[in-house]
Coordinates of C-alpha atoms in Angstrom, one line a residue:
I58 CA -12.9 10.6 -5.7
E59 CA -16.5 11.7 -5.0
A60 CA -16.8 12.7 -8.7
Q61 CA -15.5 9.3 -9.8
A62 CA -18.0 7.5 -7.5
E63 CA -20.7 9.6 -9.2
R64 CA -19.5 8.6 -12.7
T65 CA -18.8 5.0 -12.1
P66 CA -20.6 3.9 -8.9
E67 CA -20.5 0.1 -9.7
R68 CA -16.9 0.0 -10.8
I69 CA -14.6 -1.9 -8.5
A70 CA -12.5 0.6 -6.5
L71 CA -10.6 -1.6 -4.0
V72 CA -9.6 -5.2 -3.7
F73 CA -8.1 -6.8 -0.6
E74 CA -7.7 -10.5 -0.5
D75 CA -11.1 -11.9 -1.3
I76 CA -13.0 -8.6 -0.6
Q77 CA -14.0 -6.2 -3.3
L78 CA -15.6 -2.7 -2.8
S79 CA -17.3 -0.6 -5.5
Y80 CA -16.7 3.2 -5.8
R81 CA -20.3 3.7 -4.5
A82 CA -19.6 1.6 -1.4
L83 CA -16.2 3.1 -0.8
N84 CA -17.6 6.6 -0.9
E85 CA -20.6 5.8 1.3
R86 CA -18.4 4.1 4.0
A87 CA -16.0 7.0 4.0
N88 CA -18.9 9.4 4.3
R89 CA -20.3 7.7 7.3
L90 CA -16.9 7.7 9.1
A91 CA -16.3 11.3 8.1
A92 CA -19.7 12.2 9.7
R93 CA -18.5 10.5 12.9
L94 CA -15.3 12.5 12.8
I95 CA -17.1 15.8 12.2
E96 CA -19.2 15.0 15.3
L97 CA -15.9 14.7 17.2
G98 CA -14.8 18.1 16.0
V99 CA -12.6 17.2 13.1
G100 CA -12.2 20.0 10.6
P101 CA -9.6 22.0 8.7
D102 CA -6.1 21.5 10.0
R103 CA -7.2 19.1 12.8
R104 CA -4.9 16.1 12.7
V105 CA -6.3 12.6 12.9
G106 CA -4.1 9.5 13.5
V107 CA -4.7 6.5 11.2
H108 CA -3.5 3.4 13.1
L109 CA -4.7 0.6 10.9
A110 CA -3.2 -2.5 9.2
R111 CA -3.1 -2.6 5.4
S112 CA -6.7 -3.2 4.5
I113 CA -9.8 -1.7 2.9
E114 CA -10.6 0.0 6.2
M115 CA -7.2 1.8 6.1
V116 CA -8.1 3.4 2.8
V117 CA -11.7 4.2 4.0
A118 CA -10.3 5.8 7.2
T119 CA -7.7 7.9 5.2
L120 CA -10.4 9.1 2.8
A121 CA -12.8 9.9 5.7
V122 CA -10.3 12.2 7.4
L123 CA -9.9 14.2 4.2
K124 CA -13.7 14.3 3.7
A125 CA -14.1 15.7 7.2
G126 CA -11.7 18.4 6.3
G127 CA -8.9 17.1 8.5
A128 CA -5.4 16.0 7.9
Y129 CA -4.5 12.3 8.4
V130 CA -1.3 11.2 10.2
P131 CA -0.2 7.7 9.4
L132 CA 0.6 5.6 12.5
D133 CA 1.9 2.3 11.1
P134 CA 0.9 -0.5 13.6
G135 CA 4.3 -2.1 12.8
F136 CA 6.2 0.8 14.4
P137 CA 7.5 0.5 17.9
A138 CA 5.0 1.6 20.5
E139 CA 7.4 4.3 21.8
R140 CA 7.7 5.8 18.3
I141 CA 3.9 5.9 17.9
R142 CA 3.4 7.5 21.3
Y143 CA 5.9 10.2 20.4
M144 CA 4.1 10.9 17.1
I145 CA 0.7 11.1 18.8
E146 CA 2.1 13.7 21.3
D147 CA 4.1 15.6 18.7
A148 CA 1.2 15.9 16.3
G149 CA -1.2 16.8 19.0
L150 CA -3.7 14.2 17.9
A151 CA -7.2 14.5 19.4
V152 CA -8.7 11.5 17.5
I153 CA -7.1 8.2 16.4
L154 CA -8.7 5.7 14.0
S155 CA -7.7 2.2 15.0
Q156 CA -8.8 -1.4 15.2
K157 CA -9.5 -4.0 17.9
T158 CA -6.8 -6.4 16.7
P159 CA -4.0 -5.9 17.3
R160 CA -5.0 -4.1 20.5
P161 CA -3.5 -0.6 20.3
D162 CA -1.1 0.6 23.0
F163 CA -1.1 4.3 23.0
G164 CA 0.1 4.7 26.6
G165 CA -1.5 7.6 28.3
A166 CA -2.4 9.5 25.2
A167 CA -5.5 11.8 25.7
A168 CA -6.7 11.2 22.1
Q169 CA -10.1 9.6 21.6
V170 CA -9.8 6.3 19.9
V171 CA -12.4 5.3 17.3
L172 CA -12.4 1.7 16.3
V173 CA -13.0 1.3 12.6
D174 CA -15.1 -1.8 11.8
D175 CA -17.9 -2.9 9.6
G176 CA -20.5 -1.9 12.2
L177 CA -19.4 1.7 12.2
L178 CA -18.9 1.9 8.5
A179 CA -22.4 0.5 7.9
D180 CA -24.2 2.5 10.7
A181 CA -27.5 3.6 9.1
A182 CA -27.7 6.4 11.7
L183 CA -24.7 8.1 10.1
P184 CA -25.3 10.0 6.8
S185 CA -23.9 8.4 3.6
A186 CA -24.1 11.6 1.6
N187 CA -20.9 13.6 0.8
P188 CA -20.2 15.9 3.7
A189 CA -19.6 19.6 3.3
T190 CA -16.1 20.7 4.3
A191 CA -14.5 24.1 4.9
A192 CA -11.1 22.9 3.9
T193 CA -9.2 24.9 1.3
A194 CA -6.1 24.5 -0.8
A195 CA -4.1 26.1 2.0
N196 CA -5.2 23.6 4.7
L197 CA -3.4 20.5 5.6
A198 CA -4.0 17.2 3.8
Y199 CA -1.7 15.0 5.8
V200 CA 1.3 15.0 8.2
M201 CA 3.8 12.3 7.4
Y202 CA 6.7 11.6 9.8
T203 CA 10.2 11.0 8.5
S204 CA 12.2 7.9 9.4
G205 CA 14.0 9.6 12.2
S206 CA 17.5 9.0 10.8
T207 CA 18.7 12.3 12.3
G208 CA 17.2 11.5 15.7
R209 CA 13.5 11.9 16.5
P210 CA 11.2 11.7 13.5
K211 CA 9.8 15.0 12.2
G212 CA 6.3 15.6 10.9
V213 CA 6.2 17.0 7.3
M214 CA 3.1 19.0 6.7
V215 CA 1.6 18.8 3.2
E216 CA -1.3 21.0 2.1
H217 CA -4.0 20.2 -0.4
R218 CA -2.5 22.5 -3.0
N219 CA 0.8 20.6 -2.7
L220 CA -1.1 17.3 -3.2
M221 CA -3.0 18.6 -6.2
N222 CA 0.2 19.8 -7.9
F223 CA 1.6 16.3 -7.4
F224 CA -1.5 14.8 -8.9
A225 CA -1.2 17.1 -11.9
A226 CA 2.4 16.0 -12.4
M227 CA 1.3 12.4 -12.3
D228 CA -1.4 13.0 -14.8
A229 CA 1.2 14.3 -17.2
C230 CA 3.6 11.4 -16.6
V231 CA 1.4 8.2 -16.0
D232 CA -1.0 6.9 -18.6
H233 CA -4.4 6.7 -16.8
D234 CA -7.0 6.9 -19.7
P235 CA -8.5 4.4 -19.5
P236 CA -7.6 3.6 -15.9
G237 CA -6.2 0.1 -15.2
T238 CA -5.4 -2.0 -12.2
W239 CA -2.9 -0.8 -9.6
L240 CA -1.1 -2.9 -7.0
A241 CA -0.6 -0.8 -3.9
V242 CA 2.3 -2.0 -1.8
T243 CA 3.7 1.1 -0.1
S244 CA 3.2 1.8 3.6
L245 CA 0.8 4.6 4.4
S246 CA 3.7 6.2 6.3
F247 CA 5.6 6.7 3.0
D248 CA 4.6 9.4 0.5
I249 CA 4.3 7.1 -2.5
S250 CA 1.2 5.7 -0.8
V251 CA -0.5 9.0 -1.8
L252 CA 0.1 8.1 -5.5
E253 CA -0.9 4.5 -5.0
L254 CA -4.1 5.1 -3.1
L255 CA -5.5 8.6 -3.6
W256 CA -4.3 9.5 -7.2
T257 CA -5.4 6.2 -8.5
L258 CA -8.9 6.3 -6.9
A259 CA -9.3 9.9 -8.2
R260 CA -8.6 8.6 -11.7
G261 CA -10.9 5.5 -11.6
F262 CA -8.3 2.7 -11.1
K263 CA -9.1 -0.6 -9.5
V264 CA -6.6 -0.6 -6.6
V265 CA -5.4 -4.0 -5.2
I266 CA -4.1 -3.6 -1.7
Q267 CA -1.1 -5.8 -0.8
G268 CA -1.4 -6.9 2.8
N269 CA 1.4 -6.7 5.4
V270 CA 4.2 -8.8 4.0
E271 CA 5.4 -9.8 7.5
D272 CA 2.1 -11.6 8.0
H273 CA 3.2 -14.1 5.4
F274 CA 6.8 -14.5 6.4
A275 CA 6.6 -15.1 10.2
P276 CA 10.2 -16.0 11.4
T277 CA 10.7 -19.6 12.5
A278 CA 12.8 -20.8 15.4
K279 CA 15.4 -22.0 12.8
L280 CA 15.6 -18.5 11.3
E281 CA 15.8 -16.8 14.6
S282 CA 18.8 -19.0 15.6
L283 CA 20.9 -17.7 12.7
P284 CA 23.8 -15.4 13.5
L285 CA 23.4 -11.7 12.6
G286 CA 25.5 -10.7 9.6
F287 CA 26.9 -7.2 9.0
S288 CA 27.6 -5.6 5.6
L289 CA 29.0 -2.4 4.2
F290 CA 26.6 -0.4 1.9
M291 CA 28.3 2.1 -0.4
W292 CA 26.0 5.0 -0.8
G293 CA 27.2 8.6 -1.3
N294 CA 27.4 11.8 -3.2
D295 CA 29.6 12.7 -6.1
D296 CA 29.0 16.5 -6.0
A297 CA 32.6 17.5 -6.0
P298 CA 35.5 16.5 -8.2
G299 CA 38.6 14.7 -6.9
R300 CA 41.3 12.2 -7.7
D301 CA 40.5 9.9 -4.8
K302 CA 36.7 9.5 -5.2
Y303 CA 37.0 5.7 -5.4
R304 CA 39.7 5.3 -2.7
L305 CA 37.1 5.2 0.1
M306 CA 35.2 2.5 -1.8
L307 CA 38.3 0.3 -2.3
E308 CA 39.9 0.8 1.1
G309 CA 36.5 0.3 2.9
A310 CA 35.9 -2.9 1.1
K311 CA 39.4 -4.2 2.0
Y312 CA 38.9 -3.3 5.6
F313 CA 35.6 -5.1 5.8
D314 CA 37.0 -8.0 3.9
R315 CA 39.8 -8.4 6.5
N316 CA 37.4 -8.0 9.5
G317 CA 34.8 -10.7 8.9
F318 CA 32.0 -8.7 7.4
E319 CA 29.5 -10.5 5.2
A320 CA 29.1 -8.4 2.1
V321 CA 29.7 -5.1 0.4
W322 CA 26.8 -3.5 -1.5
T323 CA 27.1 -0.8 -4.2
A324 CA 24.4 1.6 -5.2
E325 CA 24.0 1.0 -8.8
L326 CA 22.8 2.6 -12.1
H327 CA 22.6 6.3 -11.0
F328 CA 23.5 8.9 -13.5
H329 CA 23.5 12.1 -11.4
A330 CA 25.3 13.5 -8.3
F331 CA 23.5 11.3 -5.8
G332 CA 25.1 7.9 -6.0
G333 CA 27.3 9.2 -8.8
P334 CA 30.5 7.2 -8.0
Y335 CA 28.6 4.0 -8.9
P336 CA 27.2 4.4 -12.4
N337 CA 28.2 0.9 -13.6
P338 CA 27.8 -2.2 -11.4
S339 CA 30.0 -4.3 -13.6
V340 CA 32.9 -2.0 -13.2
T341 CA 32.6 -1.3 -9.5
G342 CA 31.9 -5.0 -8.8
A343 CA 35.0 -6.1 -10.7
A344 CA 37.1 -3.5 -8.9
L345 CA 36.0 -4.6 -5.5
A346 CA 36.5 -8.3 -6.5
S347 CA 40.1 -7.5 -7.4
V348 CA 41.0 -6.2 -4.0
T349 CA 39.0 -8.6 -1.7
E350 CA 39.1 -12.3 -1.0
H351 CA 36.2 -13.3 1.2
I352 CA 33.4 -10.7 1.3
G353 CA 30.3 -11.0 -0.9
I354 CA 29.7 -8.3 -3.6
R355 CA 26.1 -7.4 -4.0
A356 CA 23.7 -5.0 -5.8
G357 CA 22.3 -2.4 -3.4
S358 CA 19.8 -0.9 -5.8
C359 CA 18.7 -1.0 -9.3
D360 CA 16.2 1.5 -10.6
S361 CA 13.4 0.4 -13.0
P362 CA 11.8 1.9 -15.1
L363 CA 14.7 4.4 -15.1
H364 CA 16.7 1.7 -16.9
H365 CA 15.8 -0.8 -19.5
P366 CA 14.8 -4.1 -18.0
I367 CA 17.2 -6.1 -20.2
R368 CA 20.1 -3.9 -19.0
V369 CA 19.0 -4.5 -15.4
D370 CA 18.8 -8.2 -15.9
E371 CA 22.3 -8.3 -17.6
E372 CA 23.9 -6.5 -14.7

């Protein structure tokens, strides 16, 4: 990204709402924040929390941690406070990058909180030149916590060499010469954000950051008064042969149909073991319709560009 800023300093790197930032400005802001982090002792394998809403500052903070040689740990402000406090403790964070609004609640965490705002990022007392770092390919780039579906979330540690291998794979698969415009929609807490934010900026894209969707769809009193509906989502493996592979699907749908559930969803258009029982939504949907009376039949997933858009539209 530093090399890209050197090649195309005036090219637009980031867009968020009505704000645009050039590659030069992005690099200099990240350098100043990285200098502040280095003053606080951030270096190789030191983990730094990034607790920022989707914004240009979120990207600057993430890049600054890497420039300082540390590893960033996403702390999505939308997560429950208890979950964030657990991640802070489990990751052993000594520094957290956050913002004034919404006011962070980190409980009794001992980590030093640095508020990322325009004043800090434009502080002339902090150097704007690229910092030197001792980080190597074997040092951590980031630690990303799982959803916690098996209990408590677990921190997955990714090194720089893993990240660069991923970038090399994307270079081979995604057309990036010349670079275009990329809409970044994925949470920093999900690994595809690495593709959307870091790979794109390293290749010279203009990255448009989608804000937090929930900010635009605040629930109204009318919506909050609606009853909660329950559905059955069919999602499973097909890694073993058997005569009764569809029995669970049909019997489950009949049970939920009789007991007042709202809908049954099928995982659609998969051609491998995962999700294998549901390769054709037309067939599975028709089968479920033939054995139920009340329950809605819905599409749980449809992968594009894995499938042709006309096929998806027809289904």
